[in-house]
Coordinates of C-alpha atoms in Angstrom, one line a residue:
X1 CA 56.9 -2.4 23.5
X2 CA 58.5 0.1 20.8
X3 CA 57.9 -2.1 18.0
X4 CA 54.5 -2.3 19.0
X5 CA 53.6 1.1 19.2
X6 CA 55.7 1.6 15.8
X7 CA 53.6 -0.9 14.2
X8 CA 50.1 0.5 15.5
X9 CA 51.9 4.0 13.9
X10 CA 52.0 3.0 10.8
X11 CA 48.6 1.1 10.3
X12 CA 46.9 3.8 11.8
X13 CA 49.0 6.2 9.3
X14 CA 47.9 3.8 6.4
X15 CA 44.5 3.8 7.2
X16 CA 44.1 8.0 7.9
X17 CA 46.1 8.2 4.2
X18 CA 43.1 5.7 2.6
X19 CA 40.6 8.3 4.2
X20 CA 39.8 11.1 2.4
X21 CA 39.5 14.6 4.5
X22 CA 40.0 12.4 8.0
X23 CA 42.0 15.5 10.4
X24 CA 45.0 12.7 11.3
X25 CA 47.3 15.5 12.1
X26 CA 45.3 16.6 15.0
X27 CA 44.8 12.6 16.1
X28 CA 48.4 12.3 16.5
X29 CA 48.6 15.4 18.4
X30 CA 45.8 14.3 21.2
X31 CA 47.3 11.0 21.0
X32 CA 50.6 11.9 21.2
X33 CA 49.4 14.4 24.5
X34 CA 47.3 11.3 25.8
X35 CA 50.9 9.1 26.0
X36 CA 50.9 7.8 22.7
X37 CA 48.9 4.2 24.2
X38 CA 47.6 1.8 21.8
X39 CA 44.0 2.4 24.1
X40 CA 44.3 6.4 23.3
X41 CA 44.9 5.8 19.3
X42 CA 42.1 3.5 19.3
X43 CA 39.9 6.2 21.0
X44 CA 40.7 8.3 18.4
X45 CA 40.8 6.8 15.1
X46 CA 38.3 4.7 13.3
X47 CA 39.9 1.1 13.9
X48 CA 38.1 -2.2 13.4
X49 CA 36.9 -3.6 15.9
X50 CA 34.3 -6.1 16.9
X51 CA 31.2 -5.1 19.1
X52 CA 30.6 -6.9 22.6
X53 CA 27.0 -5.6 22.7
X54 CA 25.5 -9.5 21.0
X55 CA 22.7 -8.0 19.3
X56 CA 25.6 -5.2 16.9
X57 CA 27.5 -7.9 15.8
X58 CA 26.5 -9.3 12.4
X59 CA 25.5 -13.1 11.6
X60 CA 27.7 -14.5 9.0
X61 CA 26.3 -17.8 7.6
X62 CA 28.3 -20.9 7.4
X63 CA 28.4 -23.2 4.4
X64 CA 25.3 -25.6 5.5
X65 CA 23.1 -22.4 6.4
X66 CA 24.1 -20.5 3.3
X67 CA 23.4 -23.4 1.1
X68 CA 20.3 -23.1 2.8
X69 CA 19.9 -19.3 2.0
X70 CA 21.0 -19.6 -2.1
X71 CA 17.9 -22.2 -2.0
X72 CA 15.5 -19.9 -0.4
X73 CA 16.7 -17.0 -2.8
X74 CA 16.2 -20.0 -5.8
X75 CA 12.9 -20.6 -4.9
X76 CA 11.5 -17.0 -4.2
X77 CA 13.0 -15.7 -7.8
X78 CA 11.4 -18.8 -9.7
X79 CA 7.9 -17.7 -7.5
X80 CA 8.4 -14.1 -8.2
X81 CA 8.9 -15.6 -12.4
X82 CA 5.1 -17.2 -11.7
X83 CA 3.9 -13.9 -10.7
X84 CA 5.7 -12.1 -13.3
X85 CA 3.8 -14.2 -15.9
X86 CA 0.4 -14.1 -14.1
X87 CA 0.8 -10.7 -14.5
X88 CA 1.5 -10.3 -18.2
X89 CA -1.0 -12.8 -19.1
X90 CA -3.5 -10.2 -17.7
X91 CA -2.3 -7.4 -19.1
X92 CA -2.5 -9.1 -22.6
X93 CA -5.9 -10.0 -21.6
X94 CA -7.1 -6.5 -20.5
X95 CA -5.2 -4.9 -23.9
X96 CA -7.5 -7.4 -25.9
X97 CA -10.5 -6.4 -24.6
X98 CA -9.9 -2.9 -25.2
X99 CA -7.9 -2.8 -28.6
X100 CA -8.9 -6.3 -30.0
X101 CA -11.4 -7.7 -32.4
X102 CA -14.5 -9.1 -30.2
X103 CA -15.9 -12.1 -31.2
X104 CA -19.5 -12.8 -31.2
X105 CA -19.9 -15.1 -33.7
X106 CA -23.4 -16.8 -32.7
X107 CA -25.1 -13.6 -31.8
X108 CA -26.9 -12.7 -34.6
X109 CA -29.1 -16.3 -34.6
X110 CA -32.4 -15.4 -33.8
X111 CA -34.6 -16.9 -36.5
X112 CA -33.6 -20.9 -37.3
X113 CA -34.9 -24.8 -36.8
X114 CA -34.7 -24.5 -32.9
X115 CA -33.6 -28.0 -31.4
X116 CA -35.6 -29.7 -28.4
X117 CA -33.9 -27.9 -25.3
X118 CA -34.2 -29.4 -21.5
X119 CA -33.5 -26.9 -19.1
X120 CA -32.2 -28.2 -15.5
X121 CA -32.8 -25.9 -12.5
X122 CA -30.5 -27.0 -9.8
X123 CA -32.2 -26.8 -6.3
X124 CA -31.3 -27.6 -2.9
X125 CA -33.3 -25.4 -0.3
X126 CA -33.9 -23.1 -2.8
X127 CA -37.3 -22.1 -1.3
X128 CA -37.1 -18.3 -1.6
X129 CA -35.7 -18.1 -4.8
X130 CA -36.8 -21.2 -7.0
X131 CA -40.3 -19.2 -8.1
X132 CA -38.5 -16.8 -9.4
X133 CA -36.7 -18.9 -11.7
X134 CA -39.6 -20.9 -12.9
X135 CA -41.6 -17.7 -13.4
X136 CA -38.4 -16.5 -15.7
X137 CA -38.4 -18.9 -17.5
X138 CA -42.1 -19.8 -18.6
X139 CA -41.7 -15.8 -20.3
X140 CA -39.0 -17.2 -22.0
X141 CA -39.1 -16.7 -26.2
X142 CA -38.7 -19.8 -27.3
X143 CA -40.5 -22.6 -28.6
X144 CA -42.5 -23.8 -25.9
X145 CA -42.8 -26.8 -28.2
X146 CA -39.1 -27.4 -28.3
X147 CA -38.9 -26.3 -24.2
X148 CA -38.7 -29.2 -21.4
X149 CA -38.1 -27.0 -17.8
X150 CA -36.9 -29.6 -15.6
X151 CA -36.4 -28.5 -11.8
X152 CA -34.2 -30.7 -10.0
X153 CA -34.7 -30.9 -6.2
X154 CA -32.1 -32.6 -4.3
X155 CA -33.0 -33.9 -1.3
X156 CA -34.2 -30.0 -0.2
X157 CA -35.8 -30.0 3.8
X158 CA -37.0 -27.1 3.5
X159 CA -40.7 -26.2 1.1
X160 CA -39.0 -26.3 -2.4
X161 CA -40.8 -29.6 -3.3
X162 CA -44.3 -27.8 -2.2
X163 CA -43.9 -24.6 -3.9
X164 CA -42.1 -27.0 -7.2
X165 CA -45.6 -29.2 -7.4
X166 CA -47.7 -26.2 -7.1
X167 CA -46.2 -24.6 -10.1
X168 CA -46.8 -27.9 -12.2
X169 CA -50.4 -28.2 -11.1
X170 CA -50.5 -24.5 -12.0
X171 CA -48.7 -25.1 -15.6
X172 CA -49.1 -28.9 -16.6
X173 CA -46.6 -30.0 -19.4
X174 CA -45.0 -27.1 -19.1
X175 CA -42.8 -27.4 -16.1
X176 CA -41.6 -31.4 -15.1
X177 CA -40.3 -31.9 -12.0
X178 CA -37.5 -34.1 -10.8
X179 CA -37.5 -35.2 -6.9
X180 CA -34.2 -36.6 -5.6
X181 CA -34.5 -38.0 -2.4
X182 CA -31.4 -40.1 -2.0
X183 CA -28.2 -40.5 -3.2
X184 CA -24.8 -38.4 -3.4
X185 CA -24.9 -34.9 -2.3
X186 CA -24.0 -32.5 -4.1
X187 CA -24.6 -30.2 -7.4
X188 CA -22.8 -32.6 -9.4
X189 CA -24.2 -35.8 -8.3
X190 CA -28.0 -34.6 -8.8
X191 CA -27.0 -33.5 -12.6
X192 CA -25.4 -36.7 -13.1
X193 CA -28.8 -38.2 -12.0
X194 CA -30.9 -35.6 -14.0
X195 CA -29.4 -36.1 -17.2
X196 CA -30.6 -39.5 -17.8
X197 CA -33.9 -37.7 -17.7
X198 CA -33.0 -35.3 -20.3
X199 CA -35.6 -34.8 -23.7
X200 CA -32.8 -33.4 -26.8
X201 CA -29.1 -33.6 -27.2
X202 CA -29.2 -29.7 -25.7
X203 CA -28.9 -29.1 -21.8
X204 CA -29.4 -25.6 -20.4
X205 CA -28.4 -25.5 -16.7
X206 CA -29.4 -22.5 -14.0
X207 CA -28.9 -22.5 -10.4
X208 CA -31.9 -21.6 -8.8
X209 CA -31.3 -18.1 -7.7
X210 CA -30.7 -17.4 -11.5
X211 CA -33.2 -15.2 -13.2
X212 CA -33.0 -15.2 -16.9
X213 CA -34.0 -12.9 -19.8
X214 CA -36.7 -13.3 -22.4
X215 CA -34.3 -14.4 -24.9
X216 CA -31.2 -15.8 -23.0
X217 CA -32.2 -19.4 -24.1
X218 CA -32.3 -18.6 -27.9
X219 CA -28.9 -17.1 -27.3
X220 CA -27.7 -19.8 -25.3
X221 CA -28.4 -22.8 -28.0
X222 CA -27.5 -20.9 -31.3
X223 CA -23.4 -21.4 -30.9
X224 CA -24.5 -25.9 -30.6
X225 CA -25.6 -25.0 -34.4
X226 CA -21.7 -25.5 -34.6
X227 CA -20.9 -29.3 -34.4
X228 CA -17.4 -28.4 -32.3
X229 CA -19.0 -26.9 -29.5
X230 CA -19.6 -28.9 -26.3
X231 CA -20.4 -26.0 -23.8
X232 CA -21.7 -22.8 -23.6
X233 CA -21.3 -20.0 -20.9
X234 CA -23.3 -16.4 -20.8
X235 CA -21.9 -13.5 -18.6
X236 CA -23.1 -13.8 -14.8
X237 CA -24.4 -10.4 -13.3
X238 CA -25.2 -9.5 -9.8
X239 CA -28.7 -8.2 -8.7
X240 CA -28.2 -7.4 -5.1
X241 CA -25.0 -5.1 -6.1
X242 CA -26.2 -2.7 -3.9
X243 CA -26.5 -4.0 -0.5
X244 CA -23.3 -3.9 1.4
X245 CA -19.4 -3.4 0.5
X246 CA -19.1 -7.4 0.4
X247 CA -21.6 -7.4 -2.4
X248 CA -20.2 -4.0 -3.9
X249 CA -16.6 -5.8 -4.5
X250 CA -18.0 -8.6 -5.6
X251 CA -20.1 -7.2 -8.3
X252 CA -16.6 -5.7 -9.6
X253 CA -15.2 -8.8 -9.4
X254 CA -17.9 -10.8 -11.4
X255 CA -17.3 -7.6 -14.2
X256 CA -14.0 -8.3 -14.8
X257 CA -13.9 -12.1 -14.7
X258 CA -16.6 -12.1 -17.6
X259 CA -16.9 -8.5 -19.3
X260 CA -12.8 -8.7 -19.7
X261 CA -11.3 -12.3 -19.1
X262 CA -13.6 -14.3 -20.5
X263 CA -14.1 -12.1 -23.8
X264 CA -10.3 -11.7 -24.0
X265 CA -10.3 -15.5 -24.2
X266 CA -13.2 -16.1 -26.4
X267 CA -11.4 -13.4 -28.5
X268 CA -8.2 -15.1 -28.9
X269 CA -9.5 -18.7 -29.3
X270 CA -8.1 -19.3 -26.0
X271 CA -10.1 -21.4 -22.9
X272 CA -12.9 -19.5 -22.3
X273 CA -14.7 -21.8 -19.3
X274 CA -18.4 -23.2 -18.6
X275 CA -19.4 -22.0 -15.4
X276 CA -22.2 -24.6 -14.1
X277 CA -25.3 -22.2 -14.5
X278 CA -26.1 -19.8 -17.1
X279 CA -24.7 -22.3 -19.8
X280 CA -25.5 -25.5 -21.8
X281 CA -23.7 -28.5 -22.3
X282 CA -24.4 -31.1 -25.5
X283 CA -25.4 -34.5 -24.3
X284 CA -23.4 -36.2 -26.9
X285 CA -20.6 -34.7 -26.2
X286 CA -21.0 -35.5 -22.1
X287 CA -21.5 -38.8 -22.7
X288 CA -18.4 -39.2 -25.0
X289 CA -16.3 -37.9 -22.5
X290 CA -17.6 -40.0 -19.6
X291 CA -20.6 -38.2 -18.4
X292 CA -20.8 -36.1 -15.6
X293 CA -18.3 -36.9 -12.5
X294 CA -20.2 -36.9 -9.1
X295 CA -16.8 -36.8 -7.2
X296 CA -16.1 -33.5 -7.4
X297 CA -16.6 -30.4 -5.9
X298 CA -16.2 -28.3 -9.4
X299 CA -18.5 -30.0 -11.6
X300 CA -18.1 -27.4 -14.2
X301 CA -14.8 -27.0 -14.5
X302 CA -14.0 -30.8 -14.5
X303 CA -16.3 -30.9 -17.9
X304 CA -14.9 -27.9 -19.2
X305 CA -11.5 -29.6 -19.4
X306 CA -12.9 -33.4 -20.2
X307 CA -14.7 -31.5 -23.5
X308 CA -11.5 -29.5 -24.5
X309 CA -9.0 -32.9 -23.8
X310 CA -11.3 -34.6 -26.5
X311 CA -11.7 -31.9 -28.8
X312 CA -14.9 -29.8 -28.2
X313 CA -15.2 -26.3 -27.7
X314 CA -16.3 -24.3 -25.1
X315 CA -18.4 -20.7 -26.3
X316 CA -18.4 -17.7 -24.2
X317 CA -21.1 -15.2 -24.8
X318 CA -20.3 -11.9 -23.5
X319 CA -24.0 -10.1 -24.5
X320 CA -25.7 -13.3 -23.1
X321 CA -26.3 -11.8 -19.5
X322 CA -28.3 -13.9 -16.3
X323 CA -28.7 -12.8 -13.4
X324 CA -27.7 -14.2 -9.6
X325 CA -27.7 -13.3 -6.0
X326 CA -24.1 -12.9 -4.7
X327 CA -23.1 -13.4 -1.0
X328 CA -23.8 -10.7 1.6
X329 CA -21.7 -11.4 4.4
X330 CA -18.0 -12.4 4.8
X331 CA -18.3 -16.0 6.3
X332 CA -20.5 -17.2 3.3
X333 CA -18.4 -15.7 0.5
X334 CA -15.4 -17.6 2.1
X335 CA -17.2 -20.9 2.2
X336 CA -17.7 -20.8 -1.4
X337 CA -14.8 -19.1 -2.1
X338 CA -12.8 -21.9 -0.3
X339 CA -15.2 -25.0 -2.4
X340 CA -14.3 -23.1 -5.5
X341 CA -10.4 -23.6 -4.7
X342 CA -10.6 -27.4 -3.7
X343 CA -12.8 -28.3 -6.9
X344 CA -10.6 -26.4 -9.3
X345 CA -7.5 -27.9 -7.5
X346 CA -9.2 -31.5 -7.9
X347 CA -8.8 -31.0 -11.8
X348 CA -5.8 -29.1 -11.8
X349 CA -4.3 -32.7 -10.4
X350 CA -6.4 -34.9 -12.6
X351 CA -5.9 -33.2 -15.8
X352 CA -2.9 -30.8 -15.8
X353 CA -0.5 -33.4 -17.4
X354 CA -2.7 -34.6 -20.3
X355 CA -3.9 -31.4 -20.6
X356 CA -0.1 -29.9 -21.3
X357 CA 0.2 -32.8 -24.1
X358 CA -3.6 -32.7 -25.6
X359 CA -3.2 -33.2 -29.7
X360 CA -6.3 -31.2 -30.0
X361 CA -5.3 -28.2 -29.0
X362 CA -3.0 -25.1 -30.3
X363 CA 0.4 -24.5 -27.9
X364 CA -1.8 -21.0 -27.0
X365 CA -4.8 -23.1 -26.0
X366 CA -2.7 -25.1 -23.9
X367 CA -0.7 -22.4 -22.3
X368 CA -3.7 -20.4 -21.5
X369 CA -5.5 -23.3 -19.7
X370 CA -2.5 -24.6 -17.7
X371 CA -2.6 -20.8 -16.4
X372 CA -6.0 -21.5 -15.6
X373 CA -5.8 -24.7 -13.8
X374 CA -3.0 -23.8 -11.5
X375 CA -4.6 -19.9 -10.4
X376 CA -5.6 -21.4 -7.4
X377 CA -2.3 -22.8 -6.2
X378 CA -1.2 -19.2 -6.6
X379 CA -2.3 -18.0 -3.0
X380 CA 0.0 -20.6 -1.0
X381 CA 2.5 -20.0 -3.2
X382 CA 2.5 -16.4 -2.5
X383 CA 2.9 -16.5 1.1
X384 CA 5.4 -19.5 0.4
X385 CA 7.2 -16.4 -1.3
X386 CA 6.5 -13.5 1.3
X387 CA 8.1 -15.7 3.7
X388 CA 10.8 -16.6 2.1
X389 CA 11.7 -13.0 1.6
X390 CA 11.0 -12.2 5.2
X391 CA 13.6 -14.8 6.3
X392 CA 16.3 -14.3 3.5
X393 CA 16.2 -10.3 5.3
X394 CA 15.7 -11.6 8.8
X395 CA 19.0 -14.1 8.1
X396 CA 21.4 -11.1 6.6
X397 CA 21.4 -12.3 3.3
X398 CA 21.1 -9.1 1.8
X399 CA 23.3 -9.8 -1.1
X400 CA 20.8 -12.5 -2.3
X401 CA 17.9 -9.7 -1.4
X402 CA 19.8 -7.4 -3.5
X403 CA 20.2 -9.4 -6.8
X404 CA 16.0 -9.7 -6.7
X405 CA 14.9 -6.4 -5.4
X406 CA 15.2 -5.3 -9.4
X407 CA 12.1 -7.5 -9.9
X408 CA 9.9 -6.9 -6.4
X409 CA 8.4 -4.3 -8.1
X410 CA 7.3 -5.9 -10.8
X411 CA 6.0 -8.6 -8.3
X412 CA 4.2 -6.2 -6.5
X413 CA 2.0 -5.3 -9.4
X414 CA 1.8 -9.0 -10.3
X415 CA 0.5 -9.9 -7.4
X416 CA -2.2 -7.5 -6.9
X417 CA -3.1 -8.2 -10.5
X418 CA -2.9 -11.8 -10.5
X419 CA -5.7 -12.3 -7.7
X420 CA -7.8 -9.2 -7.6
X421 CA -7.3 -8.6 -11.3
X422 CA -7.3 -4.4 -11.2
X423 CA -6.6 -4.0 -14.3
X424 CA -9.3 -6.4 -15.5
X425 CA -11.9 -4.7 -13.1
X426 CA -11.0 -1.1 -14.1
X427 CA -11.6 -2.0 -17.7
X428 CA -14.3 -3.7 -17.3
X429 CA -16.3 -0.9 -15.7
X430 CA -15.2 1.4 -17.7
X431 CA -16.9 -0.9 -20.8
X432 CA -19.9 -1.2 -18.3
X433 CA -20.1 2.7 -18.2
X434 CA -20.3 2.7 -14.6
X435 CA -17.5 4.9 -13.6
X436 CA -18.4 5.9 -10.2
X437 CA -17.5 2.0 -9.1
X438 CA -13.9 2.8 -10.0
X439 CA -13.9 4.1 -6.3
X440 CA -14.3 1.4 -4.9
X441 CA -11.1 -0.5 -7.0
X442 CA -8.6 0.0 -3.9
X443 CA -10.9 -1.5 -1.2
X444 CA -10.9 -4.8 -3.2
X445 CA -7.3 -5.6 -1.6
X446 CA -9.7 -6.4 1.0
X447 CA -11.1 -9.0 -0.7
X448 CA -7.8 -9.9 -2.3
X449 CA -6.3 -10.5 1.3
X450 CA -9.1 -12.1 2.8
X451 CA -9.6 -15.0 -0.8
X452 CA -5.7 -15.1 -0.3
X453 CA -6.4 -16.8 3.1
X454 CA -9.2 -18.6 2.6
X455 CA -7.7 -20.1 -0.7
X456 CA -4.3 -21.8 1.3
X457 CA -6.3 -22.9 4.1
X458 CA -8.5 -24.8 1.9
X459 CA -5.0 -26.0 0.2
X460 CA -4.1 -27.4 3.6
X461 CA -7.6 -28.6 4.1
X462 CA -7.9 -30.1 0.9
X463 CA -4.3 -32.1 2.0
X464 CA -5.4 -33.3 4.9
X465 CA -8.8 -34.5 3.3
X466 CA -6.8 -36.7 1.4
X467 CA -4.2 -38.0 4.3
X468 CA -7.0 -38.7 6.5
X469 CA -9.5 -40.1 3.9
X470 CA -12.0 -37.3 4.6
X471 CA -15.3 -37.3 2.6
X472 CA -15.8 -34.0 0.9
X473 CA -18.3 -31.6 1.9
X474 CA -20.5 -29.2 -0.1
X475 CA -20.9 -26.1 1.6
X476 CA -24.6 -24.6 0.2
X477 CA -24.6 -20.9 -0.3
X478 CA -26.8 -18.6 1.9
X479 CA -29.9 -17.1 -0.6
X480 CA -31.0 -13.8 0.7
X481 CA -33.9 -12.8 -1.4
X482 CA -37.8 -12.9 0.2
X483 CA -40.2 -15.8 -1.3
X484 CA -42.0 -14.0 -4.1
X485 CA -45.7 -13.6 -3.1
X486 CA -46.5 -16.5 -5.7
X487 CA -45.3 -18.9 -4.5

C-alpha cells in the first residue's frame, strides 16, 4: 500500500512540476489533511482520467473508419480545387470586361451585298405573344427582298395558327407560315423540320416572346460575311424587369451572363455560346455537322459545340440587344431552370471527351469550354462537398478539417461566385449604368440556393431517366404578356 501511495507521489509531483503556476504546495497540504488517499489526490489534482458520462468521451476512429475519413477529406479538397478554379475563371472574366480590349469586330457593317435571310419564329402556344413578334419584325430594316419570316407553329392547341393566318392574309409574301401538326415535340425537333424549308444559307431564329429592333437583323448577319463563323448570338434583355423580385434577380442575372461573360469570352477568343433565339446559324455549316439533333433538350448548346468540334466559330454581339419575357413566378423559373441543366448535361456527356482533344481549337478554347460544359454538374457536387464537411466534423476528424480550413474561405467566395456570378452581376450593372439594382445583389443567394436545388434534382432526374428508359419531357414556359389588340 506504501509503494502505491509513493508512486501516485511522485506522478502527481511530476505532473504539478510540468504545470506552470499550478499551487501543488497547497494540494499536498489538503491532501495530506484529507489522509493522503489516492481518491483525495485525485480530487485535487488534474489527473487523466476517462469520463463515464457516453456522450464526453471522444470517438477515436479505427483504421477501416479512418481510411474512410482520409477519403472523405480527399474528395472534399479536390471539390473545393473545382470551386477554387470556377472562381478564378470568373474573376479573369469580370477583370476583362472591365480592363480589356472589347471586341466588336462586325459592328460597324451597315451598308453591304445583304444575303437572302429566313427567319424562324419558334411557336408553341404562343398566342399572346406571337403578334408581337411578327409585327417586330415586318419594321425590320432590311431588305425585304432578301427577308423570308417563317413562323413555325408546332402542334400549338391554343389560337396561334388563327392569329399566324391572319397576319399572312394581312401581309401576303411577306410572312410564310409553317404548320406542324405531328411529329417530335419539342423546340428542337420543329427546327429540325423547319430547316428543310429554309430560302438562303443564313438562318435567324427568335422564340416567340422575342421582340426585336429595327436593325437587329442587319447586325445579326454581318459577322456570316466571315467564312469561319457558324453561329451568331446577340445579348438577351428582359422587358418585364419590373414586376416582381423573381423577375428583378433575373434581369441581373441575364446582365451578367451577356453584358460580362459572354463579352469577356468573345474578348478573349474563348467560347462565346449560341443561345437558340436571338441568333443565326449558317445552313452549310448545320448540315456539315449533322443537322440539327431532335433528341435533345438543349438544342442550342448541342450545335454550339458540333460547330466548334469541326472548326466554326461562334460570334457574340454584345450591342446586338432583343428583347424577351422572363419568368414571374418561382415554380416556372425552376422548370426551365431544371430543362436547361438536363440539356447542357446531355452534351456535357456526348461531347466533353472529343471536345478536350478537338485539333481545331487553341488549349484556351478548350479549357474555357470544358468549364462550360461541366457548370451544371457543379450544384451536386457542391452539396457532395457540404456534406462531406459536415460529416468529416460530425466524425472528429478535425485534424483533416484543420489541414483544409486554410482554403474554405476561398471556397466560400467560389461558390457564391461560381453559381450566382456576383462579381459578374455587379460589373455588369455598373456598365449598364443602373446602379440602384446593385441593392438587390445579396438577395440573389436566393436564387442561387433555390437553382442549386433544382439543378441536382434534375441530375438525379436526369439518372433515373436513363435507368428506367424514360422519354424526355419539354416543359414550355409560362408567357405572361396580354394578346396585343391586333391580333
Amino acid at each position: 500500500m506504501d509503494s502505491n501511495r509513493r508512486d501516485l507521489r511522485h506522478r502527481v509531483a511530476a505532473q504539478l512540476t510540468a504545470a506552470r503556476g499550478f499551487p501543488w504546495r497547497t494540494c499536498v497540504t489538503a491532501a495530506a489533511a484529507m489522509g493522503g488517499t489516492a481518491a483525495a489526490w485525485a480530487a485535487l489534482l488534474p489527473l487523466p482520467a476517462r469520463s463515464t458520462d457516453p456522450l464526453a468521451q471522444s470517438w477515436v476512429p479505427g483504421p477501416v473508419a479512418h481510411t474512410i475519413l482520409s477519403a472523405m477529406a480527399v474528395v472534399l479538397a479536390m471539390i473545393i480545387v473545382v470551386m477554387m478554379v470556377y472562381a478564378a475563371r470568373h474573376g479573369l472574366l469580370t477583370l476583362n470586361r472591365l480592363l480589356g480590349h472589347q471586341r466588336h469586330p462586325y459592328l460597324d457593317i451597315d451598308q453591304a451585298d445583304w444575303p437572302l435571310v429566313t427567319v424562324f419564329i419558334a411557336a408553341h402556344n404562343e398566342e399572346k405573344v406571337i403578334a408581337g413578334c411578327l409585327q417586330a419584325l415586318l419594321n425590320t430594316n432590311y431588305p425585304l427582298e432578301r427577308l423570308k419570316v417563317v413562323p413555325v407553329n408546332d402542334r400549338s392547341t391554343d389560337s396561334t395558327r388563327e392569329i399566324i393566318d391572319d397576319w399572312v392574309s394581312r401581309y401576303p409574301g411577306r410572312i410564310v407560315p409553317f404548320h406542324r401538326t405531328k411529329g417530335k415535340p419539342g423546340k428542337a425537333a420543329a427546327l429540325k423540320d423547319a430547316l428543310q424549308h429554309a430560302q438562303g444559307d443564313i438562318v435567324i431564329i427568335f422564340d416567340a416572346d422575342y421582340v426585336p429592333g429595327r436593325g437587329l437583323l442587319k447586325q445579326l448577319v454581318a459577322p456570316f460575311f466571315d467564312p469561319e463563323v457558324g453561329a451568331v448570338m446577340g445579348r438577351v434583355v428582359p422587358v418585364n424587369t419590373g414586376v416582381n423580385l423573381l423577375t428583378r434577380m433575373l434581369d441581373l442575372e441575364r446582365s451578367g451572363g451577356y453584358q460580362v461573360d459572354q463579352q469577356a469570352r468573345m474578348n478573349l477568343r474563348l467560347v462565346p455560346q449560341y443561345g437558340g433565339t436571338v441568333g443565326g446559324v449558317r445552313c452549310s455549316a448545320v448540315a456539315a455537322v449533322g443537322g440539327w439533333h431532335d433528341d435533345t433538350l438543349a438544342e442550342d448548346t448541342d450545335i454550339t459545340y458540333r460547330l466548334l468540334l469541326n472548326g466554326w466559330k461562334t460570334v457574340y454581339t454584345n450591342r446586338s440587344e432583343c428583347y424577351e419575357e422572363v419568368p414571374q413566378d418561382w415554380q416556372v423559373r425552376i422548370k426551365q431552370i431544371k430543362r436547361w441543366a438536363k440539356g447542357h448535361n446531355q452534351v456535357m456527356v456526348r461531347y466533353g471527351l472529343r471536345f478536350a482533344f478537338s485539333p481545331y481549337l487553341s488549349w484556351p478554347e478548350r479549357l474555357d469550354g470544358l468549364l462550360l460544359l461541366f457548370v451544371f454538374a457543379l450544384p451536386p457536387l457542391l452539396l457532395v462537398g457540404w456534406l462531406l464537411a459536415i460529416g468529416l466534423y460530425f466524425f472528429n476528424a478535425g485534424d483533416m478539417l484543420t489541414g483544409l480550413i486554410s482554403v474554405f474561405a476561398l471556397m466560400a467566395y467560389g461558390t457564391l461566385g461560381n453559381f450566382a456570378a456576383f462579381f459578374e452581376i455587379a460589373v455588369a450593372v455598373l456598365l449598364d449604368g443602373k446602379r440602384r439594382r446593385l441593392r438587390l445583389l445579396p438577395l440573389s443567394l436566393l436564387g442561387f440556393i433555390i437553382s442549386l436545388f433544382a439543378i441536382s434534382s434534375s441530375m438525379w432526374g436526369q439518372l433515373m431517366d436513363k435507368l428506367l428508359r424514360r422519354d424526355m419531357v419539354w416543359d414550355k414556359t409560362v408567357r405572361y404578356r396580354q394578346p396585343s389588340v391586333e391580333q
